[in-house]
Short mmCIF file of C-alpha atoms in Angstrom, two decimals:
data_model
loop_
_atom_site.label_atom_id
_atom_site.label_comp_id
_atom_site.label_asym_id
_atom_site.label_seq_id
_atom_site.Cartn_x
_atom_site.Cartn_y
_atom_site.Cartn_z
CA UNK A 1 11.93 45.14 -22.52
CA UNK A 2 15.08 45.19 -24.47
CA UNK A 3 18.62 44.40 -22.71
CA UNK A 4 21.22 47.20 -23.19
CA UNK A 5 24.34 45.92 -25.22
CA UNK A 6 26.99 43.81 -23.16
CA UNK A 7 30.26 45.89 -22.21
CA UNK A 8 33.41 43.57 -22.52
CA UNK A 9 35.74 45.24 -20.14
CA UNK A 10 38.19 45.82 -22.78
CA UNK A 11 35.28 48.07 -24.49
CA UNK A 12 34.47 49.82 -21.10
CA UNK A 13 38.28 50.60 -21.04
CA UNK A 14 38.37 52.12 -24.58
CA UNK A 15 37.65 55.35 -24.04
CA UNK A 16 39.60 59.06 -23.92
CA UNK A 17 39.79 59.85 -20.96
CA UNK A 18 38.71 63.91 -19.85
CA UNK A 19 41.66 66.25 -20.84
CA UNK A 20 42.25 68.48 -17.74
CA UNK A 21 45.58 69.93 -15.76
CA UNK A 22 47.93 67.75 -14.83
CA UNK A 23 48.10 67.29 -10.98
CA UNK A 24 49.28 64.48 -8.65
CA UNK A 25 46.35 64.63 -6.75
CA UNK A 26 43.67 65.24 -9.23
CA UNK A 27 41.81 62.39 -12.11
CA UNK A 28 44.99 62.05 -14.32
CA UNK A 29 44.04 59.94 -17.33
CA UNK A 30 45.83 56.90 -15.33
CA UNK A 31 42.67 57.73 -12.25
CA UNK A 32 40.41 57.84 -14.78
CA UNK A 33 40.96 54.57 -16.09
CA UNK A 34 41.70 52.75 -12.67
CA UNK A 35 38.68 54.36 -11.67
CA UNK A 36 36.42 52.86 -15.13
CA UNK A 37 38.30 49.58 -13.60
CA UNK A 38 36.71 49.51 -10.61
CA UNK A 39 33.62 50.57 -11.21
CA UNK A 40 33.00 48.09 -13.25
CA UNK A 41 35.00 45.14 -10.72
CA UNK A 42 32.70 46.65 -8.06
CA UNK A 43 29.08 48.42 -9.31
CA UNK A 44 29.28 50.85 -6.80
CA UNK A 45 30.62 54.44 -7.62
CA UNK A 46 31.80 55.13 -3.77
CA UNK A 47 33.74 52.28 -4.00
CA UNK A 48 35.39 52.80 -6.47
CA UNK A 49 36.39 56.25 -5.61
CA UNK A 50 37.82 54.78 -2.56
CA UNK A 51 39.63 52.64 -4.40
CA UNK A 52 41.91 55.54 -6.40
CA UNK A 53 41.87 57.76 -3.84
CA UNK A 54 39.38 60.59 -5.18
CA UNK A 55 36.17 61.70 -3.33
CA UNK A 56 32.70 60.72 -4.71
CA UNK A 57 31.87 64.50 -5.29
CA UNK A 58 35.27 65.29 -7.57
CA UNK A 59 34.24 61.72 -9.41
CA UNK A 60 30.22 63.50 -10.15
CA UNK A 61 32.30 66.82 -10.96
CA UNK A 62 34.22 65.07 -13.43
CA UNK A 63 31.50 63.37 -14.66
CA UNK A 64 29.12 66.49 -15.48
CA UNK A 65 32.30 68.43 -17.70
CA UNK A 66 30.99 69.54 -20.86
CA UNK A 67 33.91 67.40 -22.59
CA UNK A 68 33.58 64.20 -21.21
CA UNK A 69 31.16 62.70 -23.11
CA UNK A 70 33.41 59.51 -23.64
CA UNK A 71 34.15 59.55 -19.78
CA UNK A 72 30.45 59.02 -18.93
CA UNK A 73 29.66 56.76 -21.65
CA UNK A 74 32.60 54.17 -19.99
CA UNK A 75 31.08 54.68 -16.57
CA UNK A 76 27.14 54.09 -17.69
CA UNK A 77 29.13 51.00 -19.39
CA UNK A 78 30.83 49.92 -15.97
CA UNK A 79 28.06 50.29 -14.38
CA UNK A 80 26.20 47.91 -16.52
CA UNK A 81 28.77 45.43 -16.40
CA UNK A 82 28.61 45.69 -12.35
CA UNK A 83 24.23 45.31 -13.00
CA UNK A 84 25.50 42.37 -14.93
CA UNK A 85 27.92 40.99 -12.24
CA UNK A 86 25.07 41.22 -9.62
CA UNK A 87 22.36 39.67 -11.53
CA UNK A 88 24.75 36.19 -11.92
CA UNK A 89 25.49 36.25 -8.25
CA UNK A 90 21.88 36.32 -7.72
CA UNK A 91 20.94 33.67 -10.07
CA UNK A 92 23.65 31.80 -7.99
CA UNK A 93 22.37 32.57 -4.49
CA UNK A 94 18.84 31.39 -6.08
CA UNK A 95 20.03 28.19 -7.76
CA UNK A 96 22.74 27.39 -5.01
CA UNK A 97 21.17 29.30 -1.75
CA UNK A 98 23.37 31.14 0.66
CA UNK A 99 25.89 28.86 3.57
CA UNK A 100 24.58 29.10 7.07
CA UNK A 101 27.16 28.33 9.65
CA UNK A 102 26.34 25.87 12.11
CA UNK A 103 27.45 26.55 15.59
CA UNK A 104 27.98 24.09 18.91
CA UNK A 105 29.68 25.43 21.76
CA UNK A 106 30.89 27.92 20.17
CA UNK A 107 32.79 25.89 17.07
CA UNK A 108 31.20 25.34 13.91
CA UNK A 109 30.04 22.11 13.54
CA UNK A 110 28.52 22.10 9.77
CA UNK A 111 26.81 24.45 7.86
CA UNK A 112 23.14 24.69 5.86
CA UNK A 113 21.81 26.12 2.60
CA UNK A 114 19.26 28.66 3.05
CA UNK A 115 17.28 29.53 -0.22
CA UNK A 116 15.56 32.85 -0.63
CA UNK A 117 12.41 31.82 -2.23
CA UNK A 118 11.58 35.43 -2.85
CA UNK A 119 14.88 35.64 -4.79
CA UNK A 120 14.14 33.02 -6.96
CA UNK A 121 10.69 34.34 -7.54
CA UNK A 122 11.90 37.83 -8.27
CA UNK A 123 14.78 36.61 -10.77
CA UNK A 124 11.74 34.38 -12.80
CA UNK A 125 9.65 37.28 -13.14
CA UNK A 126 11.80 39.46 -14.25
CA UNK A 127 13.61 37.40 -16.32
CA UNK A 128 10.27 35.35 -17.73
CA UNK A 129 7.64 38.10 -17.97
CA UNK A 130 5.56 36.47 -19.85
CA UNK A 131 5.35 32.93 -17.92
CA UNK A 132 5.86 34.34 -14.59
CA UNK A 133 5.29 38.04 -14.96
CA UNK A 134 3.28 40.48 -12.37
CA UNK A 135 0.04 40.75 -14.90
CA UNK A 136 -0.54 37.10 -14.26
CA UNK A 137 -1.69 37.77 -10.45
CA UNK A 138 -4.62 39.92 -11.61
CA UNK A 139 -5.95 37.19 -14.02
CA UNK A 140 -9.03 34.71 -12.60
CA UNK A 141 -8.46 30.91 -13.69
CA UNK A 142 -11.37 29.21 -13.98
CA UNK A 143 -10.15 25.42 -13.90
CA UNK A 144 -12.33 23.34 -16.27
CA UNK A 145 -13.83 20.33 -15.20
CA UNK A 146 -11.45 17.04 -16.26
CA UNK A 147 -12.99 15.46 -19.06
CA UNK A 148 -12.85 11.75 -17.15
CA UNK A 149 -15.17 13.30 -14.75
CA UNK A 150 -17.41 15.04 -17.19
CA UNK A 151 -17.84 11.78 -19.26
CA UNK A 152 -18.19 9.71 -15.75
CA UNK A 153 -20.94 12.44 -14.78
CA UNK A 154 -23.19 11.92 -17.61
CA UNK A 155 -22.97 8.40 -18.10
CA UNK A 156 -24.17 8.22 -14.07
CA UNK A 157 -27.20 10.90 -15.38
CA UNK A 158 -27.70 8.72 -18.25
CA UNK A 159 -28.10 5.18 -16.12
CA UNK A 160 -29.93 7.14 -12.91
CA UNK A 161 -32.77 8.16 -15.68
CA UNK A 162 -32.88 4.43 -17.02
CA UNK A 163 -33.59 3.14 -13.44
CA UNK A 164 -36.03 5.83 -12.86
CA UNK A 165 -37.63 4.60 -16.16
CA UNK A 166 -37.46 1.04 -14.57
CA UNK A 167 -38.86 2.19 -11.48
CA UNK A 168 -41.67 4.32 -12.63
CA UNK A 169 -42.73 1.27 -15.07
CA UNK A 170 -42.84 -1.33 -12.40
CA UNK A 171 -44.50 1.04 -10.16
CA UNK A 172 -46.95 1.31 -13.43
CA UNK A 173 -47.21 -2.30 -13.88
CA UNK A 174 -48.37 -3.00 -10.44
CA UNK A 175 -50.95 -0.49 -10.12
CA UNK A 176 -52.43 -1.94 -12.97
CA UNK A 177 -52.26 -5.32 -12.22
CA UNK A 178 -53.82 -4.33 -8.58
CA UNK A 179 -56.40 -2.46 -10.43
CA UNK A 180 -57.40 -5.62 -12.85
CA UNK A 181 -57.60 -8.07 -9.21
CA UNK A 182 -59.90 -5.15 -8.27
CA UNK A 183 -62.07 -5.36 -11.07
CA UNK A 184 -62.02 -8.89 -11.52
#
């Protein structure tokens, strides 16, 4: 799966923003950009209409103009620097784990790690397809036998045939000699 190309936030800020009327309460080009801004500081479209002021809808409305191609190529951009921003602090919850307050009578008294385990095994196989991806858990392993215990396996099948030899002979031996004192 390919990776889209990193956005530097000075390329997600490079854009023309959407000509339209100028109004104090409507997306001047200054809105625009402070809007780009925090959409890519946050990921999260709703936030960042709260934080310039403008509803989600009139941000969609915006969005969907016939001439704002540029407009919607720095949001998919902010948005993919926000993916970006959320996939390190989940490689850092995985590698560090997450503070758990300790409480005692009410004060906190220390704290623990917790670590998502499921995090950690989400991040590897997505990240690692191919050493930890999905397909693996339909494939059947069959382990081979070590080759110490092959080699010790044979060599015991080897010596229990020799004494079997051994026995079988002596067993020979002394029917025969009980058959000669028979005879003679």
């Amino acid at each position: 799966m390919e990776q889209p190309e990193s956005s530097s936030p000075s390329q997600i800020l490079s854009f023309h923003p959407v000509p339209g009327r100028l109004r104090h309460d409507g997306w001047t080009p200054r809105k625009q950009v402070e809007f780009i801004e925090a959409l890519a500081g946050s990921g999260c479209v709703e936030e960042a209409c709260r934080r310039v002021g403008r509803s989600r809808q009139s941000a969609y409305d915006l969005r969907a103009r016939p001439e704002a191609g540029p407009f919607r190529e720095a949001w998919e951009a902010a948005l993919e620097h926000g993916v970006k921003r959320m996939a390190d602090a989940a490689f850092s919850r995985a590698i560090h784990g997450v503070a758990i307050p300790i409480y005692y009578k009410g004060e906190q008294v220390g704290e623990r790690r917790h670590y998502d385990e499921r995090l950690t095994m989400f991040m590897l196989r997505y990240y690692d397809p191919l050493r930890f991806g999905k397909w693996l858990d339909r494939q059947r392993f069959e382990r081979a036998e070590d080759g110490a215990a092959r080699l010790l396996a044979m060599r015991i099948s080897v010596l229990l045939e020799a004494a079997y030899d051994w026995l079988f002979r002596k067993i020979d031996v002394r029917r025969a000699l009980r058959q000669q004192e028979r005879e003679g």
